[in-house]
Coordinates of C-alpha atoms and ligand atoms in Angstrom, one line a residue:
M1131 CA 42.3 -8.8 -95.7
E1132 CA 43.2 -6.3 -98.4
D1133 CA 45.5 -7.6 -101.0
K1134 CA 48.0 -4.8 -100.6
D1135 CA 48.4 -5.9 -96.9
R1136 CA 49.2 -9.5 -97.9
V1137 CA 52.5 -11.3 -98.0
Y1138 CA 52.2 -14.5 -100.0
I1139 CA 54.0 -17.5 -98.5
F1140 CA 55.7 -19.7 -101.1
D1141 CA 56.9 -22.8 -99.4
T1142 CA 59.7 -24.6 -101.1
T1143 CA 60.4 -27.3 -98.5
L1144 CA 59.6 -30.0 -101.0
R1145 CA 62.0 -28.6 -103.7
D1146 CA 64.8 -26.4 -102.3
G1147 CA 64.4 -28.0 -98.9
E1148 CA 64.8 -31.4 -100.4
Q1149 CA 68.0 -30.3 -101.9
S1150 CA 69.5 -30.3 -98.4
P1151 CA 72.5 -32.7 -98.4
G1152 CA 71.4 -36.3 -97.5
V1153 CA 67.6 -35.5 -97.5
S1154 CA 65.4 -37.9 -99.4
L1155 CA 61.7 -38.1 -99.3
N1156 CA 59.5 -40.6 -101.0
V1157 CA 56.2 -39.8 -102.7
N1158 CA 54.0 -40.6 -99.7
E1159 CA 56.2 -38.5 -97.4
K1160 CA 56.0 -35.6 -99.8
V1161 CA 52.3 -35.8 -100.0
E1162 CA 52.0 -36.0 -96.2
I1163 CA 54.1 -32.8 -95.9
A1164 CA 52.1 -31.1 -98.6
R1165 CA 48.9 -31.9 -96.7
Q1166 CA 50.3 -30.4 -93.6
L1167 CA 51.5 -27.3 -95.5
T1168 CA 48.0 -26.9 -96.8
R1169 CA 46.7 -27.1 -93.2
L1170 CA 49.3 -24.5 -92.2
G1171 CA 47.9 -22.2 -94.8
V1172 CA 50.8 -21.6 -97.2
D1173 CA 49.7 -19.9 -100.5
I1174 CA 52.0 -21.8 -102.8
I1175 CA 53.6 -25.2 -102.5
E1176 CA 56.6 -25.7 -104.7
A1177 CA 56.3 -29.5 -105.0
G1178 CA 59.5 -30.3 -106.9
F1179 CA 61.5 -30.2 -110.1
P1180 CA 59.8 -32.7 -112.3
V1181 CA 62.5 -33.0 -114.9
A1182 CA 65.1 -33.9 -112.3
S1183 CA 64.0 -37.6 -111.9
P1184 CA 61.0 -39.9 -112.4
G1185 CA 60.6 -39.9 -108.6
D1186 CA 60.4 -36.1 -108.5
F1187 CA 57.9 -36.1 -111.3
A1188 CA 55.7 -38.7 -109.6
A1189 CA 55.8 -36.7 -106.3
V1190 CA 54.9 -33.4 -107.9
R1191 CA 52.0 -35.2 -109.7
A1192 CA 50.8 -36.8 -106.5
V1193 CA 50.9 -33.5 -104.6
A1194 CA 49.1 -31.7 -107.4
A1195 CA 46.3 -34.2 -107.4
E1196 CA 46.0 -34.3 -103.6
V1197 CA 46.0 -30.8 -102.2
K1198 CA 43.2 -28.3 -102.6
G1199 CA 42.9 -24.6 -101.8
V1200 CA 46.6 -23.9 -102.5
T1201 CA 48.7 -23.2 -105.6
V1202 CA 51.1 -26.0 -106.6
A1203 CA 54.2 -24.9 -108.4
A1204 CA 56.7 -27.0 -110.4
L1205 CA 60.2 -25.8 -111.2
A1206 CA 61.6 -25.8 -114.7
R1207 CA 64.7 -24.4 -116.3
A1208 CA 64.1 -22.0 -119.2
N1209 CA 63.7 -24.6 -121.9
Q1210 CA 60.7 -26.3 -123.5
N1211 CA 61.5 -29.8 -122.3
D1212 CA 61.6 -28.8 -118.6
I1213 CA 58.4 -26.7 -119.0
D1214 CA 56.6 -29.5 -120.8
R1215 CA 57.6 -31.9 -118.0
A1216 CA 56.6 -29.4 -115.3
W1217 CA 53.2 -28.9 -116.9
E1218 CA 52.6 -32.6 -117.2
A1219 CA 53.2 -33.0 -113.5
I1220 CA 51.0 -30.1 -112.3
K1221 CA 48.2 -29.9 -114.9
D1222 CA 45.7 -31.6 -112.6
A1223 CA 46.3 -29.2 -109.7
E1224 CA 43.4 -27.0 -108.7
S1225 CA 45.7 -24.0 -109.2
P1226 CA 48.9 -24.8 -111.1
R1227 CA 51.9 -22.6 -111.4
I1228 CA 54.9 -23.0 -113.7
H1229 CA 58.1 -21.6 -112.1
T1230 CA 60.8 -21.1 -114.7
F1231 CA 64.3 -19.8 -114.1
I1232 CA 67.6 -18.8 -115.6
A1233 CA 70.7 -17.2 -114.1
T1234 CA 71.3 -13.6 -114.8
S1235 CA 74.7 -12.9 -113.1
D1236 CA 77.8 -12.6 -115.2
I1237 CA 79.5 -15.2 -113.0
H1238 CA 76.8 -17.8 -114.0
L1239 CA 76.6 -16.6 -117.6
K1240 CA 80.4 -17.0 -118.1
H1241 CA 81.2 -20.1 -116.2
K1242 CA 77.9 -22.1 -116.1
L1243 CA 75.6 -21.2 -118.9
R1244 CA 78.3 -19.9 -121.4
M1245 CA 75.7 -17.6 -122.8
S1246 CA 75.7 -13.9 -123.5
R1247 CA 73.3 -11.5 -121.7
E1248 CA 71.2 -11.1 -124.9
E1249 CA 70.9 -14.9 -125.2
V1250 CA 69.8 -15.2 -121.5
L1251 CA 67.2 -12.4 -122.1
E1252 CA 65.9 -14.2 -125.1
A1253 CA 65.7 -17.5 -123.4
A1254 CA 63.9 -16.0 -120.4
V1255 CA 61.3 -14.4 -122.5
A1256 CA 60.8 -17.5 -124.7
A1257 CA 60.4 -19.6 -121.6
V1258 CA 57.8 -17.4 -120.0
K1259 CA 55.9 -17.2 -123.3
Y1260 CA 56.0 -20.9 -123.7
A1261 CA 54.8 -21.5 -120.1
R1262 CA 52.0 -19.0 -120.6
R1263 CA 50.6 -21.3 -123.4
Y1264 CA 49.9 -23.8 -120.6
T1265 CA 48.8 -21.6 -117.7
S1266 CA 48.2 -17.9 -116.8
D1267 CA 50.1 -18.4 -113.5
V1268 CA 53.8 -18.2 -114.4
E1269 CA 56.7 -17.3 -112.1
F1270 CA 60.1 -16.3 -113.4
S1271 CA 63.2 -16.4 -111.3
A1272 CA 66.5 -14.6 -112.1
E1273 CA 68.9 -17.0 -110.5
D1274 CA 71.8 -15.3 -108.6
A1275 CA 69.8 -12.0 -109.1
F1276 CA 71.6 -10.3 -106.2
R1277 CA 75.0 -10.7 -107.9
S1278 CA 73.7 -9.7 -111.3
D1279 CA 74.2 -6.3 -113.0
H1280 CA 71.3 -4.3 -111.7
D1281 CA 70.4 -2.6 -115.1
F1282 CA 70.5 -6.0 -116.9
L1283 CA 68.4 -7.6 -114.2
C1284 CA 65.8 -4.8 -114.6
R1285 CA 65.8 -5.3 -118.4
V1286 CA 65.1 -9.0 -117.9
L1287 CA 62.4 -8.4 -115.4
E1288 CA 60.7 -5.8 -117.6
A1289 CA 60.8 -8.2 -120.6
V1290 CA 59.5 -11.3 -118.7
I1291 CA 56.6 -9.3 -117.3
N1292 CA 55.8 -8.1 -120.8
A1293 CA 56.0 -11.8 -121.9
G1294 CA 53.4 -12.8 -119.3
A1295 CA 55.2 -13.5 -116.0
T1296 CA 52.8 -12.8 -113.1
T1297 CA 55.4 -13.3 -110.4
V1298 CA 59.0 -12.2 -110.6
N1299 CA 61.4 -13.7 -108.1
I1300 CA 64.6 -12.2 -107.0
P1301 CA 66.8 -14.8 -105.4
D1302 CA 70.0 -14.2 -103.4
T1303 CA 71.1 -17.7 -104.5
V1304 CA 74.4 -17.7 -102.7
G1305 CA 73.3 -15.9 -99.5
Y1306 CA 75.7 -13.0 -100.1
A1307 CA 73.4 -10.0 -99.4
T1308 CA 73.0 -8.0 -96.2
P1309 CA 69.7 -6.6 -95.1
Q1310 CA 70.2 -2.9 -95.9
E1311 CA 71.7 -3.8 -99.3
F1312 CA 68.9 -6.2 -100.2
H1313 CA 66.3 -3.7 -99.1
D1314 CA 67.8 -1.1 -101.5
F1315 CA 68.3 -3.6 -104.2
I1316 CA 64.5 -4.4 -104.2
R1317 CA 63.6 -0.8 -103.7
D1318 CA 65.6 0.1 -106.9
I1319 CA 63.8 -2.7 -108.9
F1320 CA 60.5 -0.9 -108.0
R1321 CA 62.0 2.4 -109.2
K1322 CA 63.6 1.1 -112.4
V1323 CA 61.2 -1.5 -113.9
P1324 CA 58.4 0.4 -115.5
N1325 CA 55.8 -2.4 -115.6
I1326 CA 56.7 -3.9 -112.1
D1327 CA 53.2 -3.2 -110.8
R1328 CA 51.9 -5.9 -113.2
A1329 CA 53.7 -8.6 -111.3
V1330 CA 54.1 -9.8 -107.7
V1331 CA 57.7 -9.3 -106.6
S1332 CA 59.0 -12.3 -104.7
V1333 CA 62.3 -12.9 -102.9
H1334 CA 64.2 -16.1 -102.3
C1335 CA 67.0 -15.8 -99.8
H1336 CA 69.7 -18.4 -98.9
N1337 CA 71.3 -18.5 -95.5
D1338 CA 75.0 -18.7 -96.1
L1339 CA 75.7 -15.7 -93.8
G1340 CA 72.8 -16.5 -91.5
L1341 CA 70.9 -13.5 -93.0
A1342 CA 68.1 -15.2 -95.1
V1343 CA 65.2 -14.2 -92.8
A1344 CA 66.6 -10.7 -92.2
N1345 CA 67.0 -10.2 -95.9
S1346 CA 63.5 -11.5 -96.7
L1347 CA 62.0 -9.1 -94.1
A1348 CA 64.1 -6.2 -95.4
A1349 CA 62.7 -7.0 -98.9
I1350 CA 59.2 -6.9 -97.5
L1351 CA 59.8 -3.4 -96.2
A1352 CA 61.0 -2.5 -99.6
G1353 CA 57.8 -3.7 -101.3
A1354 CA 58.2 -7.5 -101.9
R1355 CA 54.9 -9.4 -101.6
Q1356 CA 56.0 -13.0 -101.8
V1357 CA 58.6 -14.7 -99.7
E1358 CA 60.0 -18.1 -100.7
C1359 CA 60.9 -20.1 -97.6
T1360 CA 61.1 -23.6 -96.1
I1361 CA 60.1 -25.2 -92.9
N1362 CA 62.9 -25.2 -90.3
G1363 CA 64.9 -23.2 -92.9
I1364 CA 66.2 -26.4 -94.6
G1365 CA 67.6 -26.2 -98.1
E1366 CA 70.7 -26.2 -100.2
R1367 CA 73.9 -25.7 -98.2
A1368 CA 73.1 -23.5 -95.1
G1369 CA 69.4 -23.5 -96.1
N1370 CA 66.7 -21.1 -97.0
A1371 CA 64.8 -18.4 -95.1
A1372 CA 62.8 -20.3 -92.3
L1373 CA 59.1 -19.9 -92.9
E1374 CA 58.2 -19.9 -89.2
E1375 CA 60.7 -17.1 -88.5
V1376 CA 59.4 -14.9 -91.3
V1377 CA 55.8 -15.5 -90.4
M1378 CA 56.2 -14.9 -86.7
A1379 CA 58.3 -11.8 -87.3
L1380 CA 55.5 -10.4 -89.4
Y1381 CA 53.0 -11.4 -86.8
T1382 CA 54.8 -10.3 -83.7
R1383 CA 56.0 -7.0 -85.3
Q1384 CA 52.7 -6.3 -87.2
A1385 CA 52.9 -2.6 -86.3
L1386 CA 56.3 -2.3 -87.9
F1387 CA 55.6 -4.3 -91.1
G1388 CA 51.9 -3.7 -91.5
K1389 CA 51.6 -7.0 -93.5
K1390 CA 49.7 -10.2 -92.9
T1391 CA 49.9 -13.8 -94.1
R1392 CA 47.3 -16.5 -94.3
I1393 CA 49.3 -18.8 -92.1
R1394 CA 47.5 -20.6 -89.2
T1395 CA 50.3 -20.1 -86.7
E1396 CA 49.1 -22.8 -84.4
E1397 CA 50.0 -25.4 -87.1
I1398 CA 53.7 -24.2 -87.1
Y1399 CA 55.1 -26.5 -84.5
R1400 CA 53.4 -29.6 -85.8
T1401 CA 54.7 -28.8 -89.3
S1402 CA 58.2 -28.3 -88.0
K1403 CA 58.1 -31.7 -86.2
L1404 CA 56.7 -33.5 -89.3
V1405 CA 59.3 -32.1 -91.6
S1406 CA 62.1 -32.8 -89.2
K1407 CA 61.0 -36.3 -88.7
L1408 CA 60.5 -37.2 -92.4
T1409 CA 63.6 -35.4 -93.6
G1410 CA 65.8 -36.7 -90.7
M1411 CA 67.1 -33.2 -90.2
K1412 CA 67.0 -32.4 -86.5
V1413 CA 66.1 -28.9 -85.3
Q1414 CA 68.9 -27.3 -83.2
P1415 CA 67.7 -26.7 -79.6
N1416 CA 68.1 -22.9 -79.7
K1417 CA 66.5 -22.5 -83.1
A1418 CA 64.0 -19.6 -83.1
I1419 CA 60.3 -20.4 -82.8
V1420 CA 60.5 -24.2 -83.1
G1421 CA 63.7 -25.2 -81.2
Q1422 CA 63.3 -27.1 -78.0
N1423 CA 64.7 -24.2 -75.9
A1424 CA 62.9 -21.4 -77.8
F1425 CA 60.5 -20.9 -74.9
A1426 CA 62.5 -22.3 -72.0
H1427 CA 63.6 -19.9 -69.3
E1428 CA 66.6 -21.1 -67.4
S1429 CA 68.0 -18.3 -65.2
G1430 CA 66.3 -17.7 -61.9
I1431 CA 65.7 -14.0 -62.7
H1432 CA 64.0 -14.9 -66.0
Q1433 CA 61.8 -17.6 -64.4
D1434 CA 60.8 -15.2 -61.6
G1435 CA 59.9 -12.6 -64.2
V1436 CA 57.9 -15.0 -66.4
L1437 CA 56.0 -16.4 -63.3
K1438 CA 55.0 -12.8 -62.3
E1439 CA 54.2 -11.7 -65.9
R1440 CA 54.9 -13.7 -69.0
S1441 CA 55.6 -10.6 -71.2
T1442 CA 58.6 -9.8 -69.1
Y1443 CA 60.7 -12.3 -71.0
E1444 CA 58.3 -13.7 -73.7
I1445 CA 57.4 -11.9 -76.8
M1446 CA 55.2 -14.7 -78.2
N1447 CA 52.9 -17.1 -76.6
P1448 CA 54.1 -20.7 -77.3
Q1449 CA 50.5 -21.8 -77.8
L1450 CA 50.3 -19.4 -80.7
I1451 CA 52.5 -21.7 -82.7
G1452 CA 50.8 -24.9 -81.3
R1453 CA 53.5 -25.9 -79.0
S1454 CA 51.7 -26.8 -75.8
L1455 CA 48.9 -28.5 -77.7
S1456 CA 51.1 -31.3 -79.0
T1457 CA 51.6 -33.2 -75.7
T1458 CA 48.4 -32.5 -73.7
I1459 CA 46.0 -35.2 -74.7
V1460 CA 47.2 -38.6 -73.7
L1461 CA 45.9 -42.0 -74.8
G1462 CA 46.7 -45.3 -73.1
K1463 CA 46.1 -49.1 -73.5
H1464 CA 42.5 -48.8 -72.5
S1465 CA 41.7 -46.3 -75.2
G1466 CA 39.4 -47.6 -78.0
R1467 CA 39.6 -47.3 -81.7
H1468 CA 37.2 -44.4 -81.8
A1469 CA 39.3 -42.3 -79.4
V1470 CA 42.4 -43.1 -81.5
R1471 CA 40.6 -42.1 -84.7
E1472 CA 39.4 -38.9 -83.2
R1473 CA 42.9 -38.0 -81.9
L1474 CA 44.3 -38.8 -85.4
R1475 CA 41.7 -36.6 -87.0
S1476 CA 42.6 -33.7 -84.7
L1477 CA 46.3 -34.2 -85.8
G1478 CA 45.1 -34.0 -89.4
Y1479 CA 45.3 -37.7 -90.3
E1480 CA 42.2 -38.9 -92.1
L1481 CA 42.7 -42.6 -92.4
N1482 CA 40.6 -45.2 -94.3
E1483 CA 39.4 -48.3 -92.4
E1484 CA 42.3 -50.5 -93.5
E1485 CA 44.9 -47.9 -92.5
L1486 CA 43.1 -47.3 -89.1
N1487 CA 43.2 -51.0 -88.4
R1488 CA 46.9 -51.2 -89.0
V1489 CA 47.5 -48.1 -86.9
F1490 CA 45.3 -49.3 -84.1
Q1491 CA 46.9 -52.7 -83.9
R1492 CA 50.3 -51.1 -83.6
F1493 CA 48.9 -48.6 -81.1
K1494 CA 47.8 -51.5 -78.8
I1495 CA 51.3 -53.1 -79.0
V1496 CA 53.0 -49.9 -78.1
A1497 CA 50.4 -49.1 -75.4
D1498 CA 51.2 -52.5 -73.7
R1499 CA 54.8 -51.4 -73.3
K1500 CA 54.3 -47.7 -72.6
K1501 CA 51.8 -46.2 -70.2
E1502 CA 50.9 -43.0 -72.1
I1503 CA 50.6 -42.6 -75.9
T1504 CA 51.1 -39.0 -76.8
D1505 CA 50.6 -37.2 -80.1
E1506 CA 54.3 -37.6 -81.0
D1507 CA 54.0 -41.4 -80.4
L1508 CA 50.9 -41.5 -82.7
Q1509 CA 52.8 -39.6 -85.3
A1510 CA 55.7 -42.0 -85.1
I1511 CA 53.2 -44.9 -85.5
I1512 CA 51.6 -43.3 -88.5
E1513 CA 55.1 -42.8 -90.0
E1514 CA 55.9 -46.5 -89.5
E1515 CA 52.6 -48.0 -90.6
I1516 CA 51.4 -45.6 -93.3
L1517 CA 54.3 -43.8 -94.8
R1518 CA 56.7 -46.8 -95.1
I1519 CA 58.1 -48.3 -98.3
P1520 CA 58.1 -52.0 -99.2
E1521 CA 60.1 -54.0 -96.7
T1522 CA 62.4 -56.5 -98.1
Y1523 CA 63.8 -57.2 -94.6
Q1524 CA 61.9 -57.0 -91.3
L1525 CA 63.2 -57.4 -87.8
A1526 CA 62.2 -60.7 -86.4
Y1527 CA 64.1 -60.6 -83.1
L1528 CA 67.2 -59.2 -81.4
H1529 CA 69.4 -60.5 -78.6
I1530 CA 72.2 -58.5 -77.2
S1531 CA 74.8 -59.1 -74.6
S1532 CA 76.7 -56.0 -73.6
G1533 CA 78.4 -54.5 -70.5
T1534 CA 81.6 -53.0 -69.2
T1535 CA 83.5 -56.3 -69.1
I1536 CA 82.3 -58.2 -72.1
V1537 CA 82.6 -57.8 -75.8
P1538 CA 79.3 -56.6 -77.1
T1539 CA 77.6 -59.3 -79.1
A1540 CA 74.3 -59.3 -81.1
T1541 CA 72.3 -62.1 -82.6
V1542 CA 69.8 -60.7 -85.1
G1543 CA 66.9 -62.5 -86.9
L1544 CA 65.5 -60.9 -90.0
K1545 CA 62.5 -62.0 -92.1
K1546 CA 62.7 -62.0 -95.8
N1547 CA 59.8 -63.4 -97.9
G1548 CA 58.6 -65.4 -94.9
E1549 CA 61.9 -67.0 -94.3
E1550 CA 63.9 -66.2 -91.1
L1551 CA 67.6 -65.5 -91.5
D1552 CA 69.9 -65.3 -88.4
E1553 CA 73.5 -64.0 -87.8
A1554 CA 75.6 -63.0 -84.9
A1555 CA 78.4 -60.5 -84.6
C1556 CA 80.6 -58.7 -82.2
G1557 CA 81.2 -55.0 -82.3
D1558 CA 82.7 -52.0 -80.5
G1559 CA 79.3 -51.4 -78.9
P1560 CA 75.9 -53.0 -79.0
V1561 CA 74.7 -50.9 -82.0
D1562 CA 77.9 -51.7 -83.9
A1563 CA 77.4 -55.4 -83.2
I1564 CA 73.7 -55.2 -84.4
Y1565 CA 74.7 -53.4 -87.6
K1566 CA 77.4 -55.9 -88.3
A1567 CA 75.0 -58.8 -87.9
I1568 CA 72.5 -57.2 -90.2
D1569 CA 75.3 -56.6 -92.8
K1570 CA 76.1 -60.3 -92.7
I1571 CA 72.4 -61.2 -93.4
T1572 CA 71.7 -58.6 -96.1
G1573 CA 75.1 -58.6 -97.9
V1574 CA 74.2 -55.1 -99.0
P1575 CA 77.5 -53.1 -99.3
C1576 CA 77.0 -49.8 -97.4
T1577 CA 78.5 -47.5 -94.8
L1578 CA 76.9 -45.8 -91.9
V1579 CA 77.3 -42.0 -92.4
S1580 CA 75.5 -40.7 -89.3
Y1581 CA 73.5 -41.9 -86.3
A1582 CA 71.2 -39.8 -84.1
I1583 CA 68.9 -40.7 -81.2
D1584 CA 66.1 -38.7 -79.7
A1585 CA 63.5 -39.3 -77.1
L1586 CA 60.2 -38.5 -78.7
T1587 CA 58.5 -37.7 -75.4
A1588 CA 59.4 -37.1 -71.9
G1589 CA 59.6 -39.8 -69.2
K1590 CA 61.5 -43.0 -68.7
D1591 CA 59.2 -44.9 -70.9
A1592 CA 59.5 -42.5 -73.8
L1593 CA 59.7 -43.8 -77.4
G1594 CA 63.2 -43.6 -78.7
E1595 CA 63.6 -42.5 -82.3
V1596 CA 66.8 -43.4 -84.2
T1597 CA 67.7 -41.7 -87.5
V1598 CA 70.6 -43.0 -89.5
R1599 CA 72.1 -42.0 -92.8
V1600 CA 73.6 -44.9 -94.8
R1601 CA 75.6 -44.6 -98.0
S1602 CA 75.4 -47.3 -100.7
D1603 CA 78.9 -48.4 -101.5
S1604 CA 77.8 -49.2 -105.1
T1605 CA 76.0 -46.0 -106.0
G1606 CA 77.3 -43.5 -103.5
R1607 CA 73.7 -42.3 -102.7
V1608 CA 72.8 -41.7 -99.1
Y1609 CA 69.5 -43.1 -97.7
T1610 CA 67.8 -42.0 -94.5
G1611 CA 66.3 -44.6 -92.2
R1612 CA 64.2 -44.2 -89.1
G1613 CA 63.2 -46.5 -86.4
V1614 CA 61.0 -46.0 -83.3
S1615 CA 60.7 -48.2 -80.2
P1616 CA 60.6 -47.9 -76.4
D1617 CA 63.8 -50.0 -76.7
I1618 CA 66.6 -47.9 -78.3
L1619 CA 68.6 -50.9 -79.5
E1620 CA 65.5 -52.1 -81.3
A1621 CA 64.9 -48.6 -82.7
S1622 CA 68.6 -48.6 -83.9
A1623 CA 68.1 -52.0 -85.7
K1624 CA 64.8 -50.8 -87.3
A1625 CA 66.4 -47.5 -88.5
Y1626 CA 69.3 -49.4 -90.2
I1627 CA 66.9 -52.0 -91.8
N1628 CA 64.7 -49.1 -93.0
A1629 CA 67.6 -47.4 -94.8
I1630 CA 68.7 -50.7 -96.4
N1631 CA 65.1 -51.4 -97.5
R1632 CA 65.1 -48.0 -99.2
M1633 CA 68.3 -48.7 -100.9
I1634 CA 67.0 -52.1 -102.2
Y1635 CA 63.8 -50.5 -103.3
S1636 CA 65.7 -47.8 -105.1
D1637 CA 67.9 -50.4 -106.9
Q1638 CA 64.7 -52.1 -108.0
G1639 CA 63.6 -48.8 -109.7
G1640 CA 61.2 -47.8 -106.8
D1641 CA 61.1 -44.3 -105.3
P1642 CA 62.7 -44.4 -101.9
G1643 CA 62.6 -40.6 -101.8
D1644 CA 66.1 -40.5 -103.2
R1645 CA 66.7 -38.5 -106.4
L1646 CA 69.6 -37.3 -108.5
K1647 CA 70.2 -33.8 -107.4
A1648 CA 69.4 -31.5 -110.3
E1649 CA 71.8 -28.8 -111.3
V1650 CA 70.0 -25.8 -109.8
Ligands
KIV28 O1 68.3 -20.3 -105.1 C1 67.8 -20.1 -106.2 O2 68.2 -19.3 -107.0 C2 66.8 -21.0 -106.6 C3 66.0 -20.7 -107.8 C4 65.8 -21.9 -108.7 C5 64.7 -20.0 -107.4 O3 66.5 -21.9 -105.9
ZN29 ZN1 67.2 -21.6 -103.8

């Protein structure tokens, strides 16, 4: 593939995506996502914002050490301390990139930075020069570029390229642009910045008006060669451009765009599932490419057409994004360790002996209760056994009495340091009763913010997955908890206990995946 035909995919799921309200990933989860992004074939992984918190720093460092064949970027404001911290976190990466930014719009200069245009220009140049002392791969972002004075923006871009920036990123930070405008905005940058050919021009679009993908594609038509995006379009507020939509638009409309990416499209669906699971952010059913209904034909006329010839109502083959592969191979209680290991390998999980033992033991337990174990079930087991954080409390047992004519009552036993603690409570419903009983045992002051339940697979014996968000009443931070079981009440209890364990771990100084949101 010739370089001029390439669009570089810069994935910021672990940085901007993690800025989604309520999302918190721990180090293991971030590494797991980074591994999958590498399999997916993204060019750059933005692993985080190291100065934001010790947890973020540790996660960026772990990702940098883990993934190969991909560039790992760390975000830094335009000051030496941020850049030092970013470099410290990524210096062991095979291909490290420092991504430094400062706002260029008058709104941000006046109200946020309280700096003049000349001061911003100076800070941008100084930051790029400073970052270049560490690495030759330096990206500069002009935050709120789209609302910046165009001439000033062009002056900044020219100056940072002269200072050594190899990628210049043009964010529509507040998602204000429309496609035609953004196209012309990028086109004019190419016309006005004399040294623009010495840098890769990148775009970073937010989705406040639902136009992030359209704006990114318009920018590509105007000459942009890097797109910053996230899996499932997660991110600050309404999110970022969805990677899967940008990539599949370029692929499906290749004749129009004439551009290629390095993405292995058949990994898209799996990546979407993994990110949704670990972030706790559900994908809406009608979401393009990865939504549950994206390839479902409901009306009789459509079904008839597709049965006669798929292309009547389908512009993409679902297998192209790996959809039908995920549920075909089924394991059961007679499957051996070898079969499970091979299946895990094909899903991209390379486990050591001790990890495989844990997963296999759990597999046997689930297989006793459930006839067929699918890829989704296996992924849920991996998540529970391998990606979990230290468990202060574990579910020992659960008894519920519930019905239309009795007050729902739960008796719950939790294990803590080998000791069993029991409590009973009544509630508005069985889940409420369980959560009240757990609250009595743990004494952790917290509030349930949201509760969602999903069937991981089809069929009556499907594993139920419960995702909860729980706010700590003492710190105000929100923690995500997940629980999986063929019994949805057990899954509900596990999810709540998981969130409380994260809260406790965080209070002890651990990294539950929660971090103070940086002021980006
Ligand atoms: O939206 C934005 O402007 C950003 C920058 C830090 C690239 O996320
Ligand atoms: Zn952003």
